[in-house]
Coordinates of C-alpha atoms in Angstrom, one line a residue:
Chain A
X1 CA 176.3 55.4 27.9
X2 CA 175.8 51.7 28.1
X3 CA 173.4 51.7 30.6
X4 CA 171.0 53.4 29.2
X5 CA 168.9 50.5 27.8
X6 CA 168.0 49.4 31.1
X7 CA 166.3 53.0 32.0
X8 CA 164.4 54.0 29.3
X9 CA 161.1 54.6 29.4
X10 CA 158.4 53.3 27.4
X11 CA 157.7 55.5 24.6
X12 CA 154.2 55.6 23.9
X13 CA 153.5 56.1 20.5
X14 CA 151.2 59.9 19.8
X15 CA 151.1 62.1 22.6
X16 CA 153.1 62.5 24.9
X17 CA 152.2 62.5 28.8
X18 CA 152.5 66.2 28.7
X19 CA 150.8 67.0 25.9
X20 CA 147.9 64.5 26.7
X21 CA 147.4 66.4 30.3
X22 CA 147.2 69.3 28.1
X23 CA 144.2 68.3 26.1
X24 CA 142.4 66.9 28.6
X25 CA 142.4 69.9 30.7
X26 CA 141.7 71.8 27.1
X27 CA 138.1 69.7 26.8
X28 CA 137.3 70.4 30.7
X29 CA 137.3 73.9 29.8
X30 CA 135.6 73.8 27.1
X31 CA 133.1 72.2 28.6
X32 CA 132.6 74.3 31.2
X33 CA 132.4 77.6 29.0
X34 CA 129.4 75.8 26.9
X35 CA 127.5 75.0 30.1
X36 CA 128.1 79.0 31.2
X37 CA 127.4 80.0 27.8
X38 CA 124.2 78.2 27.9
X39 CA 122.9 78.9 31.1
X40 CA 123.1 82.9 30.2
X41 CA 121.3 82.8 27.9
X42 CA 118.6 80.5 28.2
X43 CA 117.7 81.5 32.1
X44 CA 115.3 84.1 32.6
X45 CA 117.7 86.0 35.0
X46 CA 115.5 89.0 35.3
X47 CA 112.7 86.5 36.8
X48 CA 115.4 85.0 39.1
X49 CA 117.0 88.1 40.6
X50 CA 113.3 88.9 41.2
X51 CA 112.6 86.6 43.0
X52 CA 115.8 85.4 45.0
X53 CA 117.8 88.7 45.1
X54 CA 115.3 91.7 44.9
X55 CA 117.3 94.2 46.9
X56 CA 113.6 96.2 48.0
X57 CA 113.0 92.9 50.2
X58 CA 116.8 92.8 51.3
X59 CA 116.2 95.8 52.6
X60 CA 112.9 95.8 54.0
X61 CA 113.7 92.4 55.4
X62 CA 116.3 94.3 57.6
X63 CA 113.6 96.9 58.2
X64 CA 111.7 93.9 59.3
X65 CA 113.7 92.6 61.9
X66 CA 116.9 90.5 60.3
X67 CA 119.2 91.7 62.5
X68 CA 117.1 90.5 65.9
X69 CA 116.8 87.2 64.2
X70 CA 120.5 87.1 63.7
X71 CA 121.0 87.7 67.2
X72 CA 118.5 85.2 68.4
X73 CA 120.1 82.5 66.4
X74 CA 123.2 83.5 68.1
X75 CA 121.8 83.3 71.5
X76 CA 120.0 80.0 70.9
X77 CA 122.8 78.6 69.5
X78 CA 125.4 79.9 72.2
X79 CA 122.9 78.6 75.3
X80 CA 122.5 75.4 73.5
X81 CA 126.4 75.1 73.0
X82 CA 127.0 75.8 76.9
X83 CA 124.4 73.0 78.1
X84 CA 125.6 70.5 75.6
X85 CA 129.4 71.3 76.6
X86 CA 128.6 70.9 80.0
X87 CA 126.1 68.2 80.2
X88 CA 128.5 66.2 77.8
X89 CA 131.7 66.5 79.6
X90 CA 129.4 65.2 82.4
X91 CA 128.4 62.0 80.1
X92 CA 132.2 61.4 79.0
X93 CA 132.8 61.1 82.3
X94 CA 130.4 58.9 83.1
X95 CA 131.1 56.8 80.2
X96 CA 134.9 56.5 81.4
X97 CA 133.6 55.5 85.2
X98 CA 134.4 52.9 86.8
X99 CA 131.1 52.6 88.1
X100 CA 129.3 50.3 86.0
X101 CA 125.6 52.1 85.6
X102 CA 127.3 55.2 84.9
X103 CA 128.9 53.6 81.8
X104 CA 125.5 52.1 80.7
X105 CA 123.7 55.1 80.9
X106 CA 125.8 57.1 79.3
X107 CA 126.2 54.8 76.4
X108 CA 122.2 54.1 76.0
X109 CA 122.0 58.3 76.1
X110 CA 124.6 59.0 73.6
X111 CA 123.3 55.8 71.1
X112 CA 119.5 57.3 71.2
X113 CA 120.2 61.4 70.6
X114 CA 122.6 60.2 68.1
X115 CA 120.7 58.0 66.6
X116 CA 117.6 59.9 66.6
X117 CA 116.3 63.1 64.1
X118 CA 117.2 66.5 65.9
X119 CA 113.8 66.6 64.4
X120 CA 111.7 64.3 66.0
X121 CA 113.0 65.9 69.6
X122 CA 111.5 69.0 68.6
X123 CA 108.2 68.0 68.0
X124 CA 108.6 66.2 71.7
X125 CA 109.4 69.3 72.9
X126 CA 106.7 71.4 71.3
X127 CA 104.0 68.5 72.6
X128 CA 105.5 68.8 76.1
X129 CA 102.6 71.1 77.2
X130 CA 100.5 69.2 76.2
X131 CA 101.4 66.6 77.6
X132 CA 101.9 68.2 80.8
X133 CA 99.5 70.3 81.7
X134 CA 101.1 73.5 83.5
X135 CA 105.2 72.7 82.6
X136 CA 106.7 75.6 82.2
X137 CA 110.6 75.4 81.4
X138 CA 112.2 78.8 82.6
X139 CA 113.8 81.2 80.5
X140 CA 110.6 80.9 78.0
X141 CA 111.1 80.5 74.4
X142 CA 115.3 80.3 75.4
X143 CA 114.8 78.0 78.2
X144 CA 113.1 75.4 75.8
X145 CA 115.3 75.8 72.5
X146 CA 118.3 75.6 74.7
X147 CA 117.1 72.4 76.6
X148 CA 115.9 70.6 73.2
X149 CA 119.1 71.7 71.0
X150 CA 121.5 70.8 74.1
X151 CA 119.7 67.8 75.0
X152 CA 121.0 66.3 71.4
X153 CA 123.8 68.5 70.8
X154 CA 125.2 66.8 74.4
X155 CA 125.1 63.1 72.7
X156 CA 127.3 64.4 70.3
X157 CA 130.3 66.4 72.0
X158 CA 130.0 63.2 75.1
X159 CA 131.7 61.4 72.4
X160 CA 134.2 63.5 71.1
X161 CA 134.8 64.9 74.8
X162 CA 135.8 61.2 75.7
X163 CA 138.4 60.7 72.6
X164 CA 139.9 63.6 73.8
X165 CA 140.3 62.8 77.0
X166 CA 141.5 59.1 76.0
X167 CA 144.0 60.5 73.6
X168 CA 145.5 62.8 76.3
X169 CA 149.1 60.1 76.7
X170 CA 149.3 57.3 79.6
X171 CA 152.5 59.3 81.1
X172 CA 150.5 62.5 82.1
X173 CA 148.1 60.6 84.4
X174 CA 151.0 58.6 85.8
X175 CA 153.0 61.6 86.0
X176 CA 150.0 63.2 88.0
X177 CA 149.2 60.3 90.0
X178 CA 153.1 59.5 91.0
X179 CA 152.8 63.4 92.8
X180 CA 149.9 62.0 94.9
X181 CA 147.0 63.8 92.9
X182 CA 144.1 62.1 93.7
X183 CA 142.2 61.0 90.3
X184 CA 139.5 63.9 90.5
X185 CA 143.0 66.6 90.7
X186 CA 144.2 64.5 87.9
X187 CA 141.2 64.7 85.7
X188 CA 140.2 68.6 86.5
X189 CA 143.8 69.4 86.6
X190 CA 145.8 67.9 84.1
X191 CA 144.0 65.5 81.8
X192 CA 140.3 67.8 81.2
X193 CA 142.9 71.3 79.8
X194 CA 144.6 68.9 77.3
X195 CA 141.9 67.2 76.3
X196 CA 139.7 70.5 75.5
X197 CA 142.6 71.8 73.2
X198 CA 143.1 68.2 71.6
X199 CA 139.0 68.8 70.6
X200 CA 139.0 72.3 70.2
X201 CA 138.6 71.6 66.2
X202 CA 136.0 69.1 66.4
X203 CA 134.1 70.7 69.0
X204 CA 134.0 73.9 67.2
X205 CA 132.4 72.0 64.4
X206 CA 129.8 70.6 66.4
X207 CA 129.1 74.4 66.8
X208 CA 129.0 74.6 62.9
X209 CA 126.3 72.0 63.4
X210 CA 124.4 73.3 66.2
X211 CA 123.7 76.9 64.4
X212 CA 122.3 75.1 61.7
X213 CA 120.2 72.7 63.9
X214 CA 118.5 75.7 65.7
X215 CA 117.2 76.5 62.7
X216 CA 114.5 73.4 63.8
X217 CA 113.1 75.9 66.5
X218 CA 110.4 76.9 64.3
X219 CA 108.8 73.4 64.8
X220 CA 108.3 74.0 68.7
X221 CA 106.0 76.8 67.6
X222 CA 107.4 80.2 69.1
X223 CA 105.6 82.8 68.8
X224 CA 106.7 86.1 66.4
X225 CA 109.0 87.8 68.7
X226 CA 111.2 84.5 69.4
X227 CA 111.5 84.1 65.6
X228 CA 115.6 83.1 64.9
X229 CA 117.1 83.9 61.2
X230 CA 114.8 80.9 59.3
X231 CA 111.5 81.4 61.0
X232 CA 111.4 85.2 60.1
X233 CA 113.0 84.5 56.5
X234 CA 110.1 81.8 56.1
X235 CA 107.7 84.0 57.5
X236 CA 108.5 87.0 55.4
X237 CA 108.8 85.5 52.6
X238 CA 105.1 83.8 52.9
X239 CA 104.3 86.9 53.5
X240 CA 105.7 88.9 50.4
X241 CA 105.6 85.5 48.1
X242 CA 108.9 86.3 47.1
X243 CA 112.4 84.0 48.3
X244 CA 114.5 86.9 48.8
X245 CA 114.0 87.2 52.7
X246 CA 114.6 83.5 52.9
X247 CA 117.8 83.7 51.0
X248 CA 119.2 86.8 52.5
X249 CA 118.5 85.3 56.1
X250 CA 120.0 81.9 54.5
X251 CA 123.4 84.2 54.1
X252 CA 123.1 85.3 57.5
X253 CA 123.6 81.7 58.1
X254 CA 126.9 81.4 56.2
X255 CA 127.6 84.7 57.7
X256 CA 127.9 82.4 61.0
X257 CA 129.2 79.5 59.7
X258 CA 131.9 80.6 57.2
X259 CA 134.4 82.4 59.7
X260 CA 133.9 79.3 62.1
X261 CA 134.7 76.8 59.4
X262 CA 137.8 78.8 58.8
X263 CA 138.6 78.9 62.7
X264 CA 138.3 75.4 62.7
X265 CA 140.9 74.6 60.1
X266 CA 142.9 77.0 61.2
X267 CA 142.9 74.8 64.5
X268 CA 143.4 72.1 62.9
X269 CA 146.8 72.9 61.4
X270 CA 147.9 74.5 64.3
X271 CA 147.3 71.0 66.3
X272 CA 149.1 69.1 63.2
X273 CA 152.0 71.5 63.8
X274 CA 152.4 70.8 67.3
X275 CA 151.9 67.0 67.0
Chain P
X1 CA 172.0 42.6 109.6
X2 CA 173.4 44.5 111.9
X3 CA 171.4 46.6 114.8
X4 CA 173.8 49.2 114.5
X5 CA 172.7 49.8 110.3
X6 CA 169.0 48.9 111.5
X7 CA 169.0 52.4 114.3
X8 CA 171.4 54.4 112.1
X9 CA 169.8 54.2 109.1
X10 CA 166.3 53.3 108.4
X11 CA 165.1 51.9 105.6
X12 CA 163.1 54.2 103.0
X13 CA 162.2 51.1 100.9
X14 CA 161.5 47.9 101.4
X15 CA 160.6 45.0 98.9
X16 CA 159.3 41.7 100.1
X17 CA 158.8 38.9 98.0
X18 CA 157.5 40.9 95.2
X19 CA 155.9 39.6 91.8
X20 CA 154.2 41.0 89.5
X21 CA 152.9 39.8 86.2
X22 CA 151.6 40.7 82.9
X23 CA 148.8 38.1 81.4
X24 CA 151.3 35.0 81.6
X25 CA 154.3 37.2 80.9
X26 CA 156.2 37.0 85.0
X27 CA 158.2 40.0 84.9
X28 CA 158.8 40.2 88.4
X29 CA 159.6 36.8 90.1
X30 CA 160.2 37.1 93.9
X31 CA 162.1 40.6 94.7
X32 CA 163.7 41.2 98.0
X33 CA 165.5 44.5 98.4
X34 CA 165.8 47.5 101.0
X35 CA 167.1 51.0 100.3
X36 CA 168.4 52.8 103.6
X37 CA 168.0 56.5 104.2
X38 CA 170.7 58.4 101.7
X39 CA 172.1 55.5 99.9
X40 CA 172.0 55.9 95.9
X41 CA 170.9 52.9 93.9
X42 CA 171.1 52.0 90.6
X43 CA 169.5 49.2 89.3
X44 CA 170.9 47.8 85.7
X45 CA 170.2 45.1 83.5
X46 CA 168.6 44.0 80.1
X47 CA 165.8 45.4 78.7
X48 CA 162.9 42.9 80.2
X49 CA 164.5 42.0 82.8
X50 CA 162.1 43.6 84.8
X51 CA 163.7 46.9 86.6
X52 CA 161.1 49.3 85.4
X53 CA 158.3 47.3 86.5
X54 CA 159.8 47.0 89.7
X55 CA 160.7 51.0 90.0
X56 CA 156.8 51.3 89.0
X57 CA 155.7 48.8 91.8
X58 CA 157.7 51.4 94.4
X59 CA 154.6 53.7 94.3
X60 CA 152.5 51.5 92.7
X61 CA 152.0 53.1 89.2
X62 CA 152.1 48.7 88.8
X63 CA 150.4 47.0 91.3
X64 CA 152.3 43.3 92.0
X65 CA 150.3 40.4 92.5
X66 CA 152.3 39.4 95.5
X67 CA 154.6 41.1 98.1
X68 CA 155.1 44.0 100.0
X69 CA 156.5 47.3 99.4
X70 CA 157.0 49.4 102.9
X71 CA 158.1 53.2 101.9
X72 CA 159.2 54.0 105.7
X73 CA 157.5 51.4 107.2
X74 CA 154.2 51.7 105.8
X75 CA 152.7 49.2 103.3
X76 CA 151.5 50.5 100.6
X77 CA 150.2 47.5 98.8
X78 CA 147.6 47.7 101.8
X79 CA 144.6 48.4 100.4
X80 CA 143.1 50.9 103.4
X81 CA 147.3 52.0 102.9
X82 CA 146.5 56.1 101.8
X83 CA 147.9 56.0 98.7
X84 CA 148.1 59.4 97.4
X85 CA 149.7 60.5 100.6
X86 CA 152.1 57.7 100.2
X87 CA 153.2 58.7 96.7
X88 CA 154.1 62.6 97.9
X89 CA 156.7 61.2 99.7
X90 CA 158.0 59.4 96.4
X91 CA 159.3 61.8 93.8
X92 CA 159.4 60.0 90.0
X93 CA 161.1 61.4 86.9
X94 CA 159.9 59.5 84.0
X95 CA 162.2 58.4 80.8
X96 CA 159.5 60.5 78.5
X97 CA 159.8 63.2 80.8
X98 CA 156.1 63.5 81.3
X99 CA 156.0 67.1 81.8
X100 CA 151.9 68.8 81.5
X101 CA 152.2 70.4 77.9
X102 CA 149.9 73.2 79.1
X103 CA 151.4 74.3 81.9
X104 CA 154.8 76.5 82.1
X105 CA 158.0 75.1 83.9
X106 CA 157.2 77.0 87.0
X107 CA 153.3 75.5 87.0
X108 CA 154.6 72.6 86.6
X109 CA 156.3 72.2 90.1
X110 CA 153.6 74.6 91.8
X111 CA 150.2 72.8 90.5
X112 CA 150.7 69.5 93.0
X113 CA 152.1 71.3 95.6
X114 CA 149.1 74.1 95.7
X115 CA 146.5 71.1 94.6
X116 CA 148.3 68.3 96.9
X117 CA 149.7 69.9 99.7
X118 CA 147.2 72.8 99.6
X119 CA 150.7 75.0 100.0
X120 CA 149.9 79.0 99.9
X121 CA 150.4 80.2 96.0
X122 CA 153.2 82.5 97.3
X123 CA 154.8 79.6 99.1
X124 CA 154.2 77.2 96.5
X125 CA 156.0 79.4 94.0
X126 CA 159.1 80.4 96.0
X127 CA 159.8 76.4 96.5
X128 CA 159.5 76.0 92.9
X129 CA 161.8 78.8 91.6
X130 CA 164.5 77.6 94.1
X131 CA 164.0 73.8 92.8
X132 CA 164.0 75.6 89.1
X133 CA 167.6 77.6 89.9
X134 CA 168.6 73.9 91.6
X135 CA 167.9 72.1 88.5
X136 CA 170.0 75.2 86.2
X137 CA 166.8 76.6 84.7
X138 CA 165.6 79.9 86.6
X139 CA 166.0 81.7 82.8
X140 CA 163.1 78.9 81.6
X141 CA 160.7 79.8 84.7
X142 CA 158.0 81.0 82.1
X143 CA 158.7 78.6 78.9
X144 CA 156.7 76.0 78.0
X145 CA 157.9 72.4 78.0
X146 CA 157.7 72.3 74.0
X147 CA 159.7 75.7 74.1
X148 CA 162.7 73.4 75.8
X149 CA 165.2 70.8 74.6
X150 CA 164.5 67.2 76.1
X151 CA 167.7 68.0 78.6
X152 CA 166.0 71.4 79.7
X153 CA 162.7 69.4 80.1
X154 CA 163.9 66.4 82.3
X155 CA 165.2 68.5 84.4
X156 CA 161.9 70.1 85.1
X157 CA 160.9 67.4 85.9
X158 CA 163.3 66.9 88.6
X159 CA 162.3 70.6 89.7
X160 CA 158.9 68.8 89.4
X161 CA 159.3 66.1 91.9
X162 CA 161.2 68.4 94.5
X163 CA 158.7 70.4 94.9
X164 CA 157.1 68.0 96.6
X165 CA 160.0 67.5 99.3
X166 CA 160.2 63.7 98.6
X167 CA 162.3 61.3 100.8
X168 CA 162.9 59.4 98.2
X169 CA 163.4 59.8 94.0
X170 CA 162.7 57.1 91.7
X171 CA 164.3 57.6 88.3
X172 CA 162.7 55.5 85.3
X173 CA 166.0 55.6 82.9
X174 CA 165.6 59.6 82.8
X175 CA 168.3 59.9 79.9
X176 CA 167.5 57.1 77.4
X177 CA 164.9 59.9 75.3
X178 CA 167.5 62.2 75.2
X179 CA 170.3 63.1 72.6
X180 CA 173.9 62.0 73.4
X181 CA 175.1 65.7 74.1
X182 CA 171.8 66.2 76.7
X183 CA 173.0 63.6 79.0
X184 CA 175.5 65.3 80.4
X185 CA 173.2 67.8 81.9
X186 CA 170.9 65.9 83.3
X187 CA 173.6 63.3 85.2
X188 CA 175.3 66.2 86.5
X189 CA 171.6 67.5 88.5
X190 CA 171.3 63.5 89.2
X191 CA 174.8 63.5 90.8
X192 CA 174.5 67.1 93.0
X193 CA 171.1 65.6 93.9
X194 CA 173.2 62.6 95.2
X195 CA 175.9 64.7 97.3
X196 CA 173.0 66.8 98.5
X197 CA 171.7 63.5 100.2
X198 CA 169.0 62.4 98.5
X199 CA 167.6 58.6 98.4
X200 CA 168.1 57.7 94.8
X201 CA 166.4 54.5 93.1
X202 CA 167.8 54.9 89.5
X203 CA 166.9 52.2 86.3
X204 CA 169.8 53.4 84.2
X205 CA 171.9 52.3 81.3
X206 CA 175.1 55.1 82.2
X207 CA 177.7 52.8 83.4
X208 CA 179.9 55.6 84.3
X209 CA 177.2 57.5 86.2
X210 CA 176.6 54.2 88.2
X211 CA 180.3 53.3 89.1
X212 CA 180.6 56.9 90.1
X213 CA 177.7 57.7 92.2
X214 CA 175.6 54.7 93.2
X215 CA 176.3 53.3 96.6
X216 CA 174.8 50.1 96.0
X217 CA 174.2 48.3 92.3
X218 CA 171.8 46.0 91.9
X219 CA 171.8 44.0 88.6
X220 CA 168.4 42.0 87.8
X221 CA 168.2 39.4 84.8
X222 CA 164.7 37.6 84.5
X223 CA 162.7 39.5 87.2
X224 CA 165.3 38.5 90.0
X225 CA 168.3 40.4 91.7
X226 CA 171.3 38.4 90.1
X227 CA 174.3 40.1 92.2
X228 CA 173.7 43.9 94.6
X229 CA 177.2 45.2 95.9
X230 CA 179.0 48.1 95.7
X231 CA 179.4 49.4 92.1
X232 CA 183.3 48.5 92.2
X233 CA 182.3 44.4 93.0
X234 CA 179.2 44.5 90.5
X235 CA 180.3 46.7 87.7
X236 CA 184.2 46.3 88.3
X237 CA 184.5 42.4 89.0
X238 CA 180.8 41.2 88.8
X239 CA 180.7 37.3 90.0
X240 CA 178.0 35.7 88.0
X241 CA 178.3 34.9 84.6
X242 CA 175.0 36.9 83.5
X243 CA 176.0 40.3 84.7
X244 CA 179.3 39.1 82.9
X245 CA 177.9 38.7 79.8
X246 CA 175.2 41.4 79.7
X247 CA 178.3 44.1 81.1
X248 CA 180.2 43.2 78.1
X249 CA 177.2 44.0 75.9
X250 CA 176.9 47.4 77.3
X251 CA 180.4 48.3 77.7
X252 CA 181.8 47.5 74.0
X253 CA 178.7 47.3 72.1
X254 CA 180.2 46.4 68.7
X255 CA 181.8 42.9 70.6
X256 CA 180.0 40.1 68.9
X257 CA 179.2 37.2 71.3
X258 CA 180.6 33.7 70.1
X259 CA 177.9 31.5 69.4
X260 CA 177.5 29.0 71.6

């Protein structure tokens, strides 16, 4: 017992460290019941479920047409995710080429669609007839929403594309190379499968992104029937002067987004496991 | 030389004046060296010294900055030399084993050959299986390489480069990742593949497997050959003082070196 002088801790005079985590916690809670306490009572809730939650509109906004909305978000969204997988496994490469020009373009394309407003390639896109008198993009309204949404969402997954494919190790090109694959075998063979499951997780949430974004489509100017999950909930709700069909097509959204968020951590674990 | 050695056996490899550097780090300074059809050797030396690089040079995973490297005859530091061709010839087995995480054990010796040597599927898959059961593994045909031990996976990898019927293996110190009690295992493929025939170029730090097997031991210090001769003169009674010195390092590690 003669060594305890050397290890004993400080006593603070008062509480002590348990007791003070105690208290604190105590006043966060208390807090928290006054602001609930509060907000019942002073908010009109009658006047709010009325006009974000009044189940009529829920259900005549599925009456209306939700579900096709649904749907057409999901088609949008899925056509736009195809072209921008595609198109930027096509820019990662080039932005790993040895050829110079490649490189360059591919690095001036991904800098200005990820620089630029999703936004502001919209309203290029919905001026494009105008512009050019008699363009017609196939697959009218898809063929449009795909192009402008997988024009951007391209610039995006060319980057994370090419970290996956640098993070794939050194030894599985050599070990490909050193069994006389030519570097096109290599790359479609060995090195493109590991880097896809390497980006699985960010890629899915570039999808998160991209159901979101196609929300914009309501700026090229489609008519009724082409209307995804906001244009009808916008429309509607002009319509009624009421926010329900905007919020219930706004859960539609989460709907979506939710399960996928979850995928994506899932993924995420699952990678940190095998690492 | 003789003539007789020169029509009997052929050489599989030959060095000429190789060197090879990194930035102003010469790793490689001036190798000459032949390995004849069937002969095992087994390079040794300190770390640095440059046997890696030089095993890398032999299909050109490095390419040297001066020399020549003929795999039977042909010059593969050429540049209109067909590379890829070339390297089929040359099977490698890697110290980290380098086997494609995606792909099972069996894919894994069948993706080259079906991709490479556009062999039938069916084909393809009967010469990996056999190279599999060769290597002790036809129970992990279907396993993934993270479903097996480091042992179980470099031995795959020999499976691996089989499958490509190689006249030659190059082995990049294919037991310093693995655990003590995996070595065993993979030597005892290593030496079959030796009785079997096979021109062996091993980097390697097994004494024992070298004094056993190799025909020829070559030990570099400094990116040069210091002393080549059969495993008895090198590893038995070397006759400079550097393999000396570096041999009693390896041997009986916890010797400490007077201090000059």
């Amino acid at each position: 017992m003669t060594v305890t002088a050397a290890s004993e801790p400080v006593v603070r005079p008062g509480l002590s460290p348990r007791q003070r985590a105690r208290r604190s916690r105590a006043i966060q809670y208390t807090i928290l019941v006054v602001i609930v306490v509060v907000a019942a009572f002073t908010a009109d809730w009658r006047q709010i479920v009325d006009v974000f939650f009044k189940p009529d509109l829920m259900k005549e906004a599925f009456e209306e047409g939700l579900l096709s909305a649904l749907v057409r978000t999901l088609v949008y969204t899925a056509g736009a995710f195809v072209l921008g997988l595609v198109a930027g496994t096509v820019l990662a490469l080039m932005r790993l080429s040895q050829v110079a020009p490649y490189r360059w373009f591919s690095m001036a394309y991904i800098e200005f669609f990820r620089g630029l407003p999703a936004i502001v390639v919209f309203i290029a896109f919905s001026l494009l007839p105008l512009a050019f008198e008699g363009l017609r993009i196939p697959f009218d309204p898809y063929g449009t929403v795909w192009l402008a949404l997988g024009i951007v969402a391209a610039a995006y997954m060319a980057e994370v594309i090419r970290a996956g494919i640098q993070a794939v190790p050194k030894g599985q090109v050599e070990a490909a190379r050193s069994l006389g694959m030519p570097p096109g075998t290599a790359m479609r063979k060995i090195l493109l499968p590991q880097a896809f499951r390497i980006v699985l997780p960010p890629l899915t949430n570039d999808l998160i992104l991209l159901v979101k974004d196609s929300s914009l489509v309501f700026i090229i100017g489609t008519s009724a029937t082409a209307f995804e999950l906001t244009g009808f909930g916008r429309d509607m709700a002009n319509s009624v002067s009421n926010l329900t069909p905007l919020v219930t097509a706004g859960f539609c959204y989460l709907l979506i987004t939710l399960p996928l968020g979850i995928l994506v951590r899932r993924l995420e674990a699952k990678a940190a496991k095998a690492r | 030389m003789t003539t007789e050695s020169e029509t009997a056996v052929r050489p599989v490899v030959e060095i000429k004046n190789l060197h090879k550097s990194f930035g102003d780090n010469h790793v490689l300074r001036g190798i000459d060296f032949t390995v004849r059809q069937g002969e095992v050797v087994c390079v040794i030396g300190p770390s640095g010294s440059g046997k890696s690089t030089l095993l890398r040079c032999v299909n050109l995973l490095e390419v040297p900055q001066q020399g020549q490297v003929l795999v039977r005859g042909e010059d593969i530091t050429d540049p209109d030399c067909h590379l890829d061709a070339a390297r089929q010839q040359i099977g490698m087995v890697f110290q980290q084993f380098n086997l494609f995480p995606h792909l099972t054990a069996l894919v894994n010796c069948t993706v080259a050959q079906t991709t490479v040597l556009k062999r039938k599927p069916a084909e393809a898959d009967r010469i990996a299986r056999a190279n599999l059961e060769r290597v002790g593994l036809s129970e992990k045909i279907t396993a993934f390489p993270a479903q097996l031990s480091g042992g179980q996976q470099q031995r795959v990898a020999i499976a691996r480069a089989l499958s490509m019927d190689p006249a030659l293996m190059l082995f990049d110190e294919p037991t310093s990742a693995l655990d003590p009690e995996l070595v065993g295992d993979v030597l005892t493929v290593m030496r079959k593949l030796a009785l079997d025939g096979m021109t062996m170029l091993v980097v390697t730090h097994e004494m024992a497997f070298a004094r056993e097997v190799a025909d020829r031991v070559v030990f570099m210090d400094g990116g040069v050959i210091v002393e080549q001769g059969p495993p008895a003169d090198v590893i038995g009674n070397p006759s400079h003082e550097r393999t000396r010195t570096f041999l009693r390092r390896v041997l009986d590690p916890t010797h400490v070196e007077p201090t000059a």
